[in-house]
Amino acid sequence: MKRNISRRTGLKLMTAGTLMGLGTRAAVQAATKQATPQTDAWAKTHDRVFLGGEFWANPMEDWRVSEGGAECLSMGGGRSVHSLTHQLTQNGDFTMSVTLTRLEIGKTDGGAGFRIGIRSELNEYRSNCFVQKGINAGWQGETLVLGPKTAPLKDGNALKQVRLTLKGATEGDKCILTLTAHAADSGAELGTITHPFDADAILGNVSIANNFAAGAVAGAKKNKGKAGAAGGGRYRFQNWTMAGSAFTVTPNHQFGPLLWSMYSLSDSRTNEGFVMKLSALTGPLGAKDSQVVELQVQQGGKWKPLGEAKLDPDVWMATFRIPNWNAKQVTPYKLVYREKHTDGSETPHEWTGTIKANPEGRPLRMAALTCQNDYGFPYAPVAENLLKLNPDLVFFSGDQIYENHGGFGIIREPAEPAILNYLRKFYQHGWAFREVMRNAPTLCLPDDHDVFQGNIWGEGGKKMDVGDTGASSKGGYIEPARMVNAVHKTNVAHHPDAYEPKPVQQDISVYYGDMVYGGVSFAIIADRQWKSGPEHVETGAGRADHVPDANFDTSKLDKPGLVLLGERQEEFLKKWAQDWRGHTLKAMLSQTVFANVATHHGGPDGYLKADLDSGGWPQTPRNRAVEIMRPSMALHINGDQHLTTLTQYGVDKQRDSNWSFCTPAISAGYPRWWRPDELKMPHENRPKHGLPDTGEFIEGLGNKAYVYAVGNPVVGQAANRYEKAHEKGSGFGFITFDTVKKTYFIESFRFLIDATDGKPTNQFPGWPVTLQQQENRGENVIV
């Protein structure tokens, strides 16, 4: 007997599906109740890391397709593979089966089988993938396990392989689950167990799980794949089938093998005209898989091939470069990956999008975003607002990942597993924002957390001498250069060609250059790749990059020879500032603001006079960078700080230089505040709007800064991730470039709002703001 789900549960599911980004409208429309069993394709998949677009592996680097099944390589706990296309969303009947092969056990068997009822507070399929709780149903040593109950399994310890079947049937307000084990060869029943659960408890994602108990994690990385590890076991899963009316099946939830695409479109001002560059990302494939991606465009209602690009086996990305692109028209494109199978058959996979026309004769509209701490994943309010606003250009200024992304820690070395560890985290970025990136040019800068560092002081690519101080306060790169280059490639391979591509030390790649699009020239800068490390100075604190003493003389930190942008980027910016071919407005894009506009870090009482990680240090090269920028009259657009600010730089005097728009974090983690008023910091010329904490300041590093607007957070305490992100000052920026009026219309949106409904409270205090171009060289209009 079926029962209708409760109104409360229905509202939760409706909220998850319509407000929290269960999927695109097309995906929701494609959702169906399943009539026939779904079976994995592992039996005909070549050996590789990527399990298939229907699955999300936790963590990806610990799983492989091997011998026709999904094999876990780790003895650690909590390893799982979620179905992306099948969710239990309604009361009814369902059946799942899988064949388990026990490959290895440590001192104890952590168990393996199914986990169901996996859901976050959103009950959204992507967010559910990172939840470790649910109802376990499987084989553990001599027993069958079903939630809190166990039953004997005949010859359980001696068995190498079993076929598990889990059935659910709704009776009133209960769902009766029955788990049965059969011999894989003969089909003989080996044991069974039945237990009732609240019907609502089964709703959510379903997964296969290797080692049910998180406690089996002990020694997981150190002992991975070795017999006699502290605990746990390793299993291979084959022929996973799912069927039943309780499932909602949404094929468009698949993520891969074509994961997403990013592209740029730029006027080269050469005989190559507009150059379109596009990168297509796949999951990590195998040696026997196809190694190419095809690009097609639609012309005259027909698809025309533009060629193939080879996948880079480090990052599994294929990049196309098409000169003399017709930028006057909208062009639909299609990426095709032809997946080869072990039986000789082939399955084509497609990813489609649109190359926008160059926005001529109208303002250019750009979304600006930064910092994606994954407690707020999949950031649906931001992602959905971007789709509503339909920007001409999307800019991510860094920290597309944090080290904590997806759990399971980081792998520092060697390079190959470190890259896989990074890719798995980076995939969350694409998973969240691929719908806007498929149809809009995207610029995407790597920053410190992207290369597994709390801060980057790149020192021209130097290898970090770690010592005993960790990776936050030392110059250079802690990760292998191959991994750093993989991070760069995944973020910027689709960017316009670098201005001068000669690598720095360790052959680490560079990416600075420009893009001319929509009558605007964007300088793309790596503001930390050459930056000096704080060990060159003495801050008088435990952390070399923090100055907690209000009485410390920070002018002592401005030592000769220190570097911010480096000579190569400075020379580029000098030429760029004077080059007005093909455009009338300029913007500089980099990771962070060239001022120390945060007084409190980490917590509301965490006062810092100065943070050397800000672009306000070193002071002399900071002033030189601003002076180089000034003739360009460029708006500096950046992020990183988790604190949105609108600030005008001063060098010789207040307000004599460019403005900076530091955007809110997509999902702010480590909080910062700018609260000079309560510190009684001297200020002059508070803006006409009279908002607190604004005006002309000498900030903690001694730089001149006119703070026009700031979006201070409150302490994030909400249980719901989206409400918490909103509390912590998360959101996104939006800039409209009017190349006729020569203005910048700047908006700073909060996280949990509808950016199209016109409510004044949608934006942080002080926004929106219109700046005139000449104000970026100190010819001020705004008061």
Coordinates of N, CA and C in Angstrom, one line a residue, residues 365-470:
R365 N 27.6 43.6 -19.9 CA 27.2 43.3 -18.5 C 28.0 42.1 -18.0
M366 N 28.7 42.3 -16.9 CA 29.6 41.3 -16.4 C 29.3 40.9 -15.0
A367 N 29.2 39.6 -14.8 CA 29.1 39.0 -13.4 C 30.5 38.8 -12.9
A368 N 30.7 39.2 -11.6 CA 32.0 39.0 -11.0 C 31.9 38.3 -9.7
L369 N 32.7 37.2 -9.5 CA 32.5 36.2 -8.4 C 33.8 35.8 -7.9
T370 N 33.8 35.3 -6.6 CA 35.0 34.9 -6.0 C 34.7 33.9 -4.9
C371 N 35.6 33.0 -4.5 CA 35.7 32.3 -3.3 C 34.4 31.4 -3.0
Q372 N 34.6 30.1 -3.3 CA 33.5 29.1 -3.2 C 33.8 28.1 -2.0
N373 N 33.6 28.5 -0.8 CA 33.7 27.5 0.3 C 32.5 26.6 0.2
D374 N 32.8 25.3 0.2 CA 31.8 24.3 -0.2 C 30.8 24.0 0.9
Y375 N 30.8 24.7 2.0 CA 29.7 24.5 2.9 C 28.4 25.0 2.3
G376 N 28.5 26.0 1.3 CA 27.4 26.5 0.6 C 27.1 25.9 -0.7
F377 N 27.8 24.8 -1.1 CA 27.6 24.1 -2.3 C 26.2 23.6 -2.4
P378 N 25.5 23.7 -3.5 CA 25.9 24.1 -4.9 C 25.6 25.6 -5.2
Y379 N 25.4 26.4 -4.1 CA 25.3 27.9 -4.3 C 24.2 28.2 -5.2
A380 N 23.1 27.5 -5.1 CA 22.0 27.7 -6.1 C 21.4 29.1 -6.2
P381 N 21.3 29.8 -5.1 CA 20.8 31.2 -5.3 C 21.6 32.0 -6.2
V382 N 22.9 31.9 -6.0 CA 23.9 32.7 -6.9 C 23.8 32.2 -8.3
A383 N 23.9 30.9 -8.5 CA 23.9 30.3 -9.9 C 22.6 30.6 -10.6
E384 N 21.5 30.6 -9.9 CA 20.2 30.8 -10.5 C 20.0 32.3 -10.9
N385 N 20.6 33.2 -10.0 CA 20.5 34.6 -10.3 C 21.4 34.9 -11.5
L386 N 22.5 34.3 -11.7 CA 23.3 34.5 -12.9 C 22.5 34.1 -14.2
L387 N 21.8 33.0 -14.1 CA 21.0 32.6 -15.3 C 19.9 33.6 -15.6
K388 N 19.3 34.2 -14.6 CA 18.3 35.2 -14.8 C 18.9 36.5 -15.4
L389 N 20.1 36.8 -14.9 CA 20.7 38.1 -15.4 C 21.3 38.0 -16.7
N390 N 21.7 36.7 -17.1 CA 22.3 36.4 -18.5 C 23.4 37.4 -18.8
P391 N 24.5 37.3 -18.1 CA 25.6 38.3 -18.3 C 26.3 38.0 -19.7
D392 N 27.0 39.0 -20.2 CA 27.8 38.9 -21.4 C 29.1 38.3 -21.1
L393 N 29.6 38.4 -19.8 CA 30.9 37.9 -19.4 C 30.8 37.5 -18.0
V394 N 31.5 36.4 -17.6 CA 31.5 35.9 -16.2 C 33.0 35.9 -15.8
F395 N 33.2 36.4 -14.6 CA 34.6 36.5 -14.1 C 34.7 35.9 -12.7
F396 N 35.5 34.8 -12.6 CA 35.8 34.2 -11.3 C 37.2 34.6 -10.9
S397 N 37.4 35.3 -9.8 CA 38.7 35.9 -9.5 C 39.6 35.0 -8.6
G398 N 39.1 33.7 -8.3 CA 40.0 32.8 -7.6 C 39.3 32.1 -6.5
D399 N 40.0 31.1 -6.0 CA 39.5 30.2 -4.9 C 38.2 29.5 -5.4
Q400 N 38.3 28.9 -6.6 CA 37.2 28.1 -7.1 C 37.1 26.9 -6.2
I401 N 38.1 26.5 -5.5 CA 38.1 25.5 -4.5 C 38.7 25.9 -3.2
Y402 N 38.5 25.2 -2.1 CA 39.2 25.2 -0.9 C 39.7 23.8 -0.6
E403 N 40.7 23.7 0.2 CA 41.3 22.4 0.5 C 40.2 21.4 1.1
N404 N 39.2 22.0 1.8 CA 38.2 21.1 2.4 C 37.2 20.6 1.5
H405 N 37.2 21.0 0.2 CA 36.2 20.7 -0.7 C 35.9 19.2 -0.8
G406 N 34.7 18.8 -0.6 CA 34.3 17.4 -0.7 C 34.8 16.5 0.3
G407 N 35.5 17.0 1.4 CA 36.0 16.1 2.4 C 37.2 15.3 1.9
F408 N 37.7 14.5 2.8 CA 38.8 13.5 2.5 C 40.2 14.1 2.4
G409 N 40.3 15.4 2.8 CA 41.6 16.0 2.8 C 42.3 16.3 1.5
I410 N 43.6 16.6 1.5 CA 44.3 16.8 0.3 C 45.5 15.9 0.1
I411 N 45.9 15.7 -1.1 CA 47.1 14.9 -1.4 C 48.1 15.9 -1.9
R412 N 49.2 16.1 -1.3 CA 50.2 17.1 -1.7 C 51.1 16.6 -2.8
E413 N 51.5 15.3 -2.7 CA 52.5 14.8 -3.6 C 52.4 13.2 -3.6
P414 N 52.8 12.6 -4.6 CA 53.4 13.1 -5.9 C 52.3 13.8 -6.7
A415 N 52.8 14.3 -7.9 CA 51.9 15.2 -8.6 C 50.7 14.5 -9.2
E416 N 50.8 13.2 -9.6 CA 49.7 12.6 -10.3 C 48.5 12.5 -9.4
P417 N 48.6 11.8 -8.2 CA 47.4 11.8 -7.3 C 47.0 13.1 -6.8
A418 N 48.0 14.1 -6.6 CA 47.6 15.4 -6.2 C 46.7 16.1 -7.2
I419 N 47.0 15.9 -8.5 CA 46.2 16.5 -9.5 C 44.8 15.8 -9.5
L420 N 44.7 14.5 -9.4 CA 43.3 13.9 -9.3 C 42.6 14.5 -8.1
N421 N 43.2 14.6 -6.9 CA 42.6 15.2 -5.8 C 42.1 16.6 -6.0
Y422 N 42.9 17.4 -6.7 CA 42.5 18.7 -7.1 C 41.3 18.7 -8.1
L423 N 41.4 17.9 -9.1 CA 40.3 17.8 -10.1 C 39.0 17.5 -9.5
R424 N 39.0 16.6 -8.6 CA 37.7 16.2 -7.9 C 37.1 17.4 -7.2
K425 N 37.9 18.2 -6.6 CA 37.4 19.4 -5.9 C 37.0 20.5 -7.0
F426 N 37.8 20.6 -8.0 CA 37.5 21.6 -9.1 C 36.2 21.3 -9.8
Y427 N 35.9 20.0 -9.9 CA 34.7 19.6 -10.5 C 33.4 20.2 -9.9
Q428 N 33.5 20.5 -8.6 CA 32.4 21.1 -7.9 C 32.1 22.5 -8.4
H429 N 33.2 23.2 -8.8 CA 33.0 24.5 -9.4 C 32.2 24.4 -10.7
G430 N 32.6 23.5 -11.6 CA 31.9 23.4 -12.8 C 30.5 22.8 -12.6
W431 N 30.3 21.9 -11.7 CA 29.0 21.4 -11.4 C 28.0 22.4 -11.0
A432 N 28.5 23.4 -10.2 CA 27.6 24.5 -9.7 C 27.3 25.5 -10.8
F433 N 28.3 25.9 -11.7 CA 28.2 27.0 -12.5 C 28.2 26.7 -14.0
R434 N 28.1 25.5 -14.4 CA 28.3 25.1 -15.8 C 27.2 25.7 -16.7
E435 N 26.0 25.9 -16.1 CA 24.9 26.3 -16.9 C 25.1 27.8 -17.4
V436 N 25.7 28.6 -16.6 CA 26.0 30.0 -17.1 C 27.3 30.0 -18.0
M437 N 28.2 29.1 -17.6 CA 29.5 29.1 -18.4 C 29.3 28.6 -19.8
R438 N 28.3 27.7 -20.0 CA 28.2 27.1 -21.4 C 27.8 28.2 -22.4
N439 N 27.2 29.3 -21.9 CA 26.6 30.3 -22.8 C 27.2 31.7 -22.7
A440 N 28.3 31.8 -21.9 CA 28.9 33.2 -21.7 C 30.4 33.0 -21.6
P441 N 31.1 34.0 -22.2 CA 32.5 34.0 -22.1 C 32.9 34.0 -20.6
T442 N 33.9 33.3 -20.2 CA 34.3 33.1 -18.8 C 35.8 33.4 -18.6
L443 N 36.1 34.2 -17.7 CA 37.5 34.3 -17.2 C 37.6 33.8 -15.8
C444 N 38.7 33.0 -15.6 CA 38.7 32.3 -14.3 C 40.2 32.3 -13.8
L445 N 40.5 33.0 -12.8 CA 41.8 33.1 -12.3 C 42.1 32.1 -11.1
P446 N 43.2 31.4 -11.1 CA 43.6 30.6 -10.0 C 44.1 31.5 -8.9
D447 N 43.9 31.0 -7.6 CA 44.5 31.8 -6.5 C 45.1 30.8 -5.5
D448 N 45.2 31.2 -4.3 CA 46.0 30.4 -3.3 C 45.4 29.0 -3.0
H449 N 44.1 29.0 -2.6 CA 43.5 27.7 -2.2 C 43.4 26.8 -3.4
D450 N 43.4 27.3 -4.6 CA 43.3 26.4 -5.8 C 44.6 25.6 -5.9
V451 N 45.7 26.1 -5.4 CA 46.9 25.3 -5.4 C 47.3 24.8 -4.0
F452 N 46.2 24.6 -3.1 CA 46.3 24.0 -1.8 C 47.3 24.8 -0.9
Q453 N 47.2 26.2 -1.0 CA 47.9 27.0 0.0 C 47.0 28.0 0.6
G454 N 47.2 28.3 1.9 CA 46.4 29.3 2.5 C 46.6 30.7 2.0
N455 N 47.9 31.0 1.6 CA 48.2 32.2 0.8 C 49.3 31.8 -0.2
I456 N 49.4 32.6 -1.2 CA 50.4 32.5 -2.2 C 51.3 33.7 -2.2
W457 N 52.6 33.5 -2.0 CA 53.6 34.5 -2.2 C 54.6 33.8 -3.3
G458 N 54.2 33.9 -4.5 CA 54.8 33.1 -5.6 C 56.2 33.2 -5.8
E459 N 56.8 34.5 -5.6 CA 58.2 34.7 -5.8 C 58.7 34.2 -7.1
G460 N 57.9 34.4 -8.2 CA 58.4 34.0 -9.5 C 58.5 32.5 -9.7
G461 N 57.7 31.7 -9.0 CA 57.7 30.3 -9.2 C 58.6 29.5 -8.4
K462 N 59.2 30.1 -7.4 CA 60.2 29.4 -6.5 C 59.5 28.2 -5.8
K463 N 60.3 27.2 -5.6 CA 59.9 26.1 -4.8 C 59.9 26.4 -3.4
M464 N 58.9 26.2 -2.6 CA 58.8 26.6 -1.2 C 59.7 25.7 -0.4
D465 N 60.4 26.4 0.5 CA 61.2 25.7 1.6 C 60.2 25.7 2.8
V466 N 59.5 24.6 3.0 CA 58.4 24.6 3.9 C 58.9 24.7 5.3
G467 N 60.0 24.0 5.7 CA 60.4 24.1 7.1 C 59.3 23.6 8.0
D468 N 59.1 24.3 9.1 CA 58.1 23.9 10.1 C 57.0 24.9 10.2
T469 N 56.8 25.8 9.2 CA 55.9 26.9 9.3 C 54.7 26.7 8.4
G470 N 54.5 25.6 7.7 CA 53.4 25.4 6.9 C 53.4 26.2 5.6

